[in-house]
Coordinates of C-alpha atoms in Angstrom, one line a residue:
M937 CA -3.4 172.5 -96.5
R938 CA -6.6 172.4 -98.4
G939 CA -5.2 169.9 -100.9
S940 CA -2.4 167.3 -100.8
L941 CA 1.3 167.6 -101.1
A942 CA 2.9 165.9 -104.0
V943 CA 6.5 164.8 -103.9
I944 CA 8.0 163.8 -107.3
G945 CA 10.9 161.4 -106.9
A946 CA 11.4 158.6 -104.4
G947 CA 15.2 158.8 -103.9
S948 CA 16.6 159.3 -100.4
W949 CA 15.8 163.0 -100.0
G950 CA 12.4 162.8 -101.7
T951 CA 11.4 159.9 -99.5
A952 CA 12.6 161.6 -96.4
I953 CA 10.8 164.8 -96.9
A954 CA 7.6 163.0 -98.0
S955 CA 7.7 160.8 -94.9
M956 CA 8.1 163.8 -92.7
A957 CA 5.3 165.7 -94.4
A958 CA 2.9 162.8 -94.3
N959 CA 2.8 163.1 -90.5
Q960 CA 1.2 166.5 -90.9
V961 CA -0.6 166.8 -94.3
P962 CA -2.0 164.3 -96.9
T963 CA 1.1 163.4 -99.0
R964 CA 1.7 161.3 -102.1
I965 CA 5.1 160.5 -103.5
W966 CA 5.8 159.4 -107.1
A967 CA 8.3 156.7 -107.7
R968 CA 9.5 155.7 -111.1
S969 CA 9.6 152.0 -109.9
S970 CA 6.3 150.4 -109.0
R971 CA 8.2 148.0 -106.7
I972 CA 9.5 151.0 -104.7
A973 CA 6.0 152.6 -104.7
D974 CA 4.4 149.4 -103.4
E975 CA 7.1 148.9 -100.7
I976 CA 6.6 152.5 -99.4
T977 CA 2.8 152.2 -99.3
H978 CA 2.5 148.7 -97.8
D979 CA 5.7 148.1 -95.9
H980 CA 6.5 151.7 -95.0
L981 CA 10.1 151.2 -96.2
N982 CA 12.3 152.3 -99.0
T983 CA 15.1 149.7 -98.7
K984 CA 16.9 150.9 -101.8
Y985 CA 17.4 154.5 -100.9
L986 CA 16.7 154.7 -97.1
P987 CA 17.6 151.3 -95.7
G988 CA 16.7 150.7 -92.1
V989 CA 14.4 153.7 -91.8
A990 CA 10.7 153.3 -90.9
L991 CA 8.6 155.6 -93.0
S992 CA 5.3 157.3 -92.0
T993 CA 2.3 155.0 -92.2
G994 CA 0.3 157.9 -93.7
L995 CA 2.6 158.2 -96.8
E996 CA 1.0 157.0 -100.0
A997 CA 3.2 156.1 -103.0
T998 CA 2.4 155.6 -106.6
S999 CA 4.2 155.0 -109.9
D1000 CA 1.4 156.9 -111.7
I1001 CA 2.4 160.5 -111.9
A1002 CA -1.2 161.7 -112.6
R1003 CA -2.3 160.0 -109.3
S1004 CA 0.5 161.6 -107.4
L1005 CA -0.5 165.1 -108.6
D1006 CA -4.2 164.7 -108.3
G1007 CA -5.6 167.4 -105.9
S1008 CA -2.1 168.7 -105.0
E1009 CA -1.8 172.2 -103.5
A1010 CA 2.0 172.2 -103.8
V1011 CA 4.5 170.0 -105.6
L1012 CA 8.1 169.2 -104.5
I1013 CA 10.4 168.0 -107.3
A1014 CA 13.0 165.7 -105.9
V1015 CA 14.5 164.5 -109.1
P1016 CA 18.3 165.0 -109.9
S1017 CA 19.0 168.0 -112.1
H1018 CA 19.9 166.0 -115.1
G1019 CA 16.5 164.3 -115.2
A1020 CA 14.3 167.1 -113.9
R1021 CA 13.3 168.5 -117.3
R1022 CA 12.0 165.2 -118.6
V1023 CA 9.9 164.5 -115.5
L1024 CA 8.6 168.1 -115.4
E1025 CA 7.5 167.8 -119.0
A1026 CA 5.4 164.8 -118.1
A1027 CA 4.0 166.5 -115.0
S1028 CA 3.3 169.9 -116.5
P1029 CA -0.2 169.3 -118.1
L1030 CA -1.3 167.9 -114.7
I1031 CA -0.3 170.9 -112.6
S1032 CA -2.9 173.6 -112.0
P1033 CA -2.1 177.3 -112.5
G1034 CA -0.6 179.1 -109.5
T1035 CA 0.6 175.9 -107.9
P1036 CA 3.9 176.2 -106.0
V1037 CA 6.5 173.8 -107.7
I1038 CA 9.5 173.7 -105.5
S1039 CA 12.8 172.1 -106.5
L1040 CA 14.7 169.9 -104.0
S1041 CA 17.6 169.4 -106.4
K1042 CA 20.9 171.2 -105.9
G1043 CA 22.3 171.4 -109.3
I1044 CA 22.7 173.3 -112.6
E1045 CA 21.2 171.8 -115.8
D1046 CA 24.0 170.7 -118.1
G1047 CA 23.9 172.3 -121.6
T1048 CA 21.6 175.2 -120.7
M1049 CA 23.3 176.3 -117.4
L1050 CA 19.8 176.9 -116.0
R1051 CA 19.0 176.8 -112.3
M1052 CA 16.3 174.3 -111.4
S1053 CA 13.7 177.1 -110.7
E1054 CA 14.4 178.4 -114.2
V1055 CA 13.8 175.0 -115.6
I1056 CA 10.5 174.8 -113.7
A1057 CA 9.5 178.3 -115.1
Q1058 CA 10.4 177.2 -118.6
V1059 CA 8.6 173.8 -118.6
V1060 CA 5.7 174.6 -116.2
P1061 CA 5.0 178.3 -116.9
Q1062 CA 1.7 178.2 -115.1
A1063 CA 3.5 177.2 -111.8
V1064 CA 5.1 179.3 -109.1
P1065 CA 8.7 178.1 -109.0
G1066 CA 10.9 178.0 -105.9
V1067 CA 13.6 175.9 -104.1
L1068 CA 13.9 174.1 -100.8
T1069 CA 17.4 173.9 -99.5
G1070 CA 19.6 173.8 -96.3
P1071 CA 21.7 171.4 -94.3
N1072 CA 19.4 168.3 -94.7
L1073 CA 21.0 164.9 -94.8
A1074 CA 18.2 162.7 -95.8
K1075 CA 18.6 159.8 -93.3
E1076 CA 18.7 162.2 -90.3
V1077 CA 15.6 164.0 -91.5
A1078 CA 13.8 160.7 -92.1
Q1079 CA 14.7 159.6 -88.5
G1080 CA 13.2 162.7 -87.1
Q1081 CA 16.4 164.4 -85.9
P1082 CA 16.0 168.2 -85.4
A1083 CA 16.9 170.1 -88.6
A1084 CA 16.1 173.3 -90.4
C1085 CA 15.6 174.4 -94.1
V1086 CA 14.7 177.4 -96.1
V1087 CA 12.0 177.7 -98.8
A1088 CA 12.8 180.4 -101.3
S1089 CA 10.3 181.9 -103.8
S1090 CA 9.7 185.3 -105.2
N1091 CA 6.0 184.7 -104.3
E1092 CA 5.8 184.9 -100.5
P1093 CA 2.3 183.2 -100.2
A1094 CA 3.7 180.2 -102.3
A1095 CA 6.7 179.9 -99.9
E1096 CA 4.3 180.1 -96.9
I1097 CA 2.2 177.2 -98.2
V1098 CA 5.2 174.9 -98.3
Q1099 CA 6.5 176.3 -95.0
K1100 CA 3.2 175.5 -93.2
A1101 CA 3.1 172.0 -94.7
L1102 CA 6.6 171.1 -93.6
H1103 CA 7.2 173.0 -90.3
S1104 CA 7.0 170.6 -87.4
A1105 CA 8.5 169.7 -84.0
T1106 CA 11.6 168.3 -85.8
M1107 CA 11.9 170.6 -88.8
R1108 CA 12.1 174.4 -88.7
V1109 CA 11.2 175.9 -92.0
Y1110 CA 12.2 179.4 -92.9
T1111 CA 11.2 181.4 -96.0
S1112 CA 13.3 183.6 -98.3
P1113 CA 12.7 185.7 -101.4
D1114 CA 16.3 185.0 -102.6
V1115 CA 15.8 182.1 -105.1
V1116 CA 19.0 182.9 -107.0
G1117 CA 21.2 183.0 -103.9
C1118 CA 19.7 179.8 -102.4
E1119 CA 20.2 177.9 -105.7
I1120 CA 23.7 179.0 -106.3
A1121 CA 24.6 178.2 -102.7
G1122 CA 23.1 174.7 -103.0
S1123 CA 24.8 173.9 -106.3
T1124 CA 28.2 175.3 -105.3
K1125 CA 28.3 173.5 -101.9
N1126 CA 28.0 170.1 -103.7
V1127 CA 31.1 170.9 -105.8
L1128 CA 32.9 172.1 -102.8
A1129 CA 32.0 168.9 -100.9
I1130 CA 33.8 166.9 -103.7
A1131 CA 36.8 169.2 -103.1
A1132 CA 36.7 168.4 -99.3
G1133 CA 36.5 164.7 -100.0
I1134 CA 39.4 164.9 -102.4
S1135 CA 41.4 166.6 -99.7
A1136 CA 40.7 163.8 -97.3
G1137 CA 41.4 161.2 -99.9
L1138 CA 44.8 162.7 -100.4
G1139 CA 45.5 162.4 -96.7
F1140 CA 45.1 166.0 -95.6
G1141 CA 43.5 167.0 -92.4
E1142 CA 41.2 169.6 -90.8
N1143 CA 43.2 172.7 -91.6
T1144 CA 43.0 171.9 -95.3
R1145 CA 39.3 171.2 -95.2
A1146 CA 38.6 174.4 -93.2
A1147 CA 40.6 176.4 -95.8
L1148 CA 38.7 174.8 -98.7
M1149 CA 35.3 175.4 -97.1
T1150 CA 36.1 179.1 -96.2
R1151 CA 37.6 180.0 -99.6
G1152 CA 34.8 178.0 -101.2
L1153 CA 32.3 180.1 -99.4
A1154 CA 33.9 183.2 -100.9
E1155 CA 33.5 181.6 -104.4
M1156 CA 29.9 180.8 -103.7
G1157 CA 29.2 184.4 -102.6
R1158 CA 31.0 185.9 -105.6
L1159 CA 28.9 184.1 -108.1
G1160 CA 25.7 184.4 -106.2
I1161 CA 26.0 188.2 -105.8
A1162 CA 27.1 188.6 -109.4
M1163 CA 23.8 186.9 -110.4
G1164 CA 21.7 189.0 -108.0
G1165 CA 21.7 186.9 -104.9
Q1166 CA 21.7 188.5 -101.4
T1167 CA 24.9 188.4 -99.4
L1168 CA 23.3 187.2 -96.1
T1169 CA 21.9 184.1 -97.9
F1170 CA 25.4 182.7 -98.0
G1171 CA 25.8 183.1 -94.3
G1172 CA 22.6 181.3 -93.6
L1173 CA 21.1 177.8 -93.9
A1174 CA 21.4 177.6 -97.7
G1175 CA 25.0 178.7 -97.7
V1176 CA 27.3 178.1 -94.7
G1177 CA 24.8 175.7 -93.1
D1178 CA 24.6 173.4 -96.0
L1179 CA 28.3 173.7 -96.7
I1180 CA 29.2 172.6 -93.2
A1181 CA 26.9 169.6 -93.4
T1182 CA 28.0 168.4 -96.8
C1183 CA 31.7 168.9 -96.4
T1184 CA 32.0 167.3 -93.0
S1185 CA 29.5 164.4 -93.0
E1186 CA 30.5 160.9 -94.0
K1187 CA 26.8 160.6 -95.2
S1188 CA 27.5 163.1 -98.0
R1189 CA 27.5 161.5 -101.4
N1190 CA 29.6 164.3 -102.9
Q1191 CA 32.2 164.0 -100.2
T1192 CA 32.3 160.2 -100.7
V1193 CA 32.9 160.7 -104.4
G1194 CA 35.7 163.2 -103.7
R1195 CA 37.4 161.0 -101.1
A1196 CA 37.5 158.1 -103.6
L1197 CA 38.9 160.4 -106.3
G1198 CA 41.6 161.6 -103.9
E1199 CA 42.5 158.0 -103.2
G1200 CA 43.1 157.5 -106.9
R1201 CA 39.9 155.6 -107.9
D1202 CA 38.4 156.0 -111.4
L1203 CA 35.3 158.3 -111.5
I1204 CA 33.3 155.9 -113.6
E1205 CA 34.0 153.1 -111.2
I1206 CA 33.0 155.3 -108.3
I1207 CA 29.7 156.3 -109.9
D1208 CA 28.9 152.7 -110.9
S1209 CA 29.4 151.6 -107.3
M1210 CA 26.7 154.1 -106.0
H1211 CA 23.0 153.8 -106.6
M1212 CA 22.4 157.5 -105.6
V1213 CA 23.3 160.6 -107.5
A1214 CA 26.1 162.9 -106.4
E1215 CA 24.9 166.2 -107.9
G1216 CA 28.3 167.9 -107.7
V1217 CA 29.7 165.6 -110.4
K1218 CA 27.3 166.7 -113.1
T1219 CA 27.0 170.3 -111.8
A1220 CA 30.8 171.2 -111.6
G1221 CA 31.1 171.9 -115.4
P1222 CA 27.9 173.9 -115.8
L1223 CA 28.6 175.8 -112.6
V1224 CA 32.0 176.9 -113.8
G1225 CA 30.5 177.8 -117.2
L1226 CA 28.0 179.9 -115.4
A1227 CA 30.7 181.6 -113.4
R1228 CA 32.8 182.4 -116.5
S1229 CA 29.7 183.8 -118.3
H1230 CA 29.4 186.3 -115.3
G1231 CA 33.2 187.0 -115.2
V1232 CA 33.6 185.3 -111.8
E1233 CA 36.6 183.4 -110.7
M1234 CA 36.0 180.1 -108.8
P1235 CA 39.4 178.4 -108.7
I1236 CA 38.3 175.5 -106.3
C1237 CA 35.3 174.7 -108.4
E1238 CA 37.3 175.0 -111.6
G1239 CA 39.7 172.5 -110.2
V1240 CA 36.9 170.0 -109.3
A1241 CA 35.4 170.5 -112.8
A1242 CA 38.8 169.7 -114.4
I1243 CA 39.2 166.6 -112.2
V1244 CA 35.8 165.1 -113.0
A1245 CA 36.3 165.9 -116.7
G1246 CA 39.6 163.9 -116.6
E1247 CA 41.6 167.0 -117.5
T1248 CA 43.8 166.9 -114.4
T1249 CA 44.6 164.9 -111.3
P1250 CA 43.6 165.8 -107.7
R1251 CA 47.3 166.4 -106.8
R1252 CA 47.9 168.6 -109.8
A1253 CA 44.7 170.6 -109.1
L1254 CA 45.8 171.2 -105.5
L1255 CA 49.3 172.3 -106.5
S1256 CA 47.7 174.7 -109.0
L1257 CA 45.5 176.2 -106.2
M1258 CA 48.4 176.7 -103.8
A1259 CA 50.5 178.4 -106.6
R1260 CA 47.9 181.2 -107.1
P1261 CA 49.2 184.7 -106.3
A1262 CA 48.7 186.1 -102.8
R1263 CA 45.8 188.5 -102.4
E1264 CA 43.5 190.2 -99.9
E1265 CA 41.0 187.9 -98.2
W1266 CA 37.9 190.0 -98.7
D1267 CA 36.5 190.5 -102.2
E1268 CA 35.3 194.0 -102.8
E1269 CA 32.0 192.9 -104.3
L1270 CA 31.3 190.7 -101.2
Y1271 CA 32.0 193.5 -98.8
R1272 CA 29.9 196.0 -100.9
G1273 CA 27.1 193.5 -101.0
L1274 CA 27.2 193.0 -97.2
V1275 CA 27.2 196.8 -96.6
T1276 CA 24.4 197.6 -99.0
G1277 CA 22.4 194.3 -98.9

């Protein structure tokens, strides 16, 4: 890279990706907290969000957003979906025209039902928006365990800038033009991970989880294709890859929330006990709203949305799913998309 890489947001995923990148390119990370910024820079630790993980000694952190963006050739936005717009508004005047601004968040904005790349395009119109996604549990990436991700942008050179900055001996980075498909996959898998956790919390085993994941993948594909996504995206890293990681790992925040809900705990109590965001909680409602606006059925995601909204219980939602009429497994639109895609 000719310039530096800026990472906006020092939660677990932002810190992990920034630490990895700093081993290859000049990287600055913005933290809202000056204490966290100082700890990252001087102690090479982020004890709040990545306890026990040694960070790259080359990573510079700052609580000054202008400093983090100074000279940046690409910007990664690692802020949860519900706070991204506010941070982007502060960053926008500091971002040069044509700069790739890539979202690391996997959510839908509440109220507008916009994907994160759409929020970027709206708030930072001079930027080239995109998304980075895939099966990337933050702690494993920060520890240098082998992993892979995909950078999606309609502008191929912009995706390649980020690809070259992040591709390493421990991270394979692929590019894709399918921004819509990648974002719908990332948002949907978080909601499905809550469903998988609820199933476990209710005491059900692997058969139930496999059924939820597989039928959830069909829901993901239905909505993604209806919005213009590419069928093969849902069988790749952004789709089935991320779905497997999030629905099966005990490190998954969304699955942790779901398990606690299935055990009968109160959602507010669960959220208050966590200091990291589970995107699926806030994304479930907007995702279902988006599906309805496109005439797409997503019964598993609808059940999760009703549970987090307090409109039903996990057990009632499960009974409702099991009572749905029998049908063919393949959706015609998914098959057509696979044949013509």
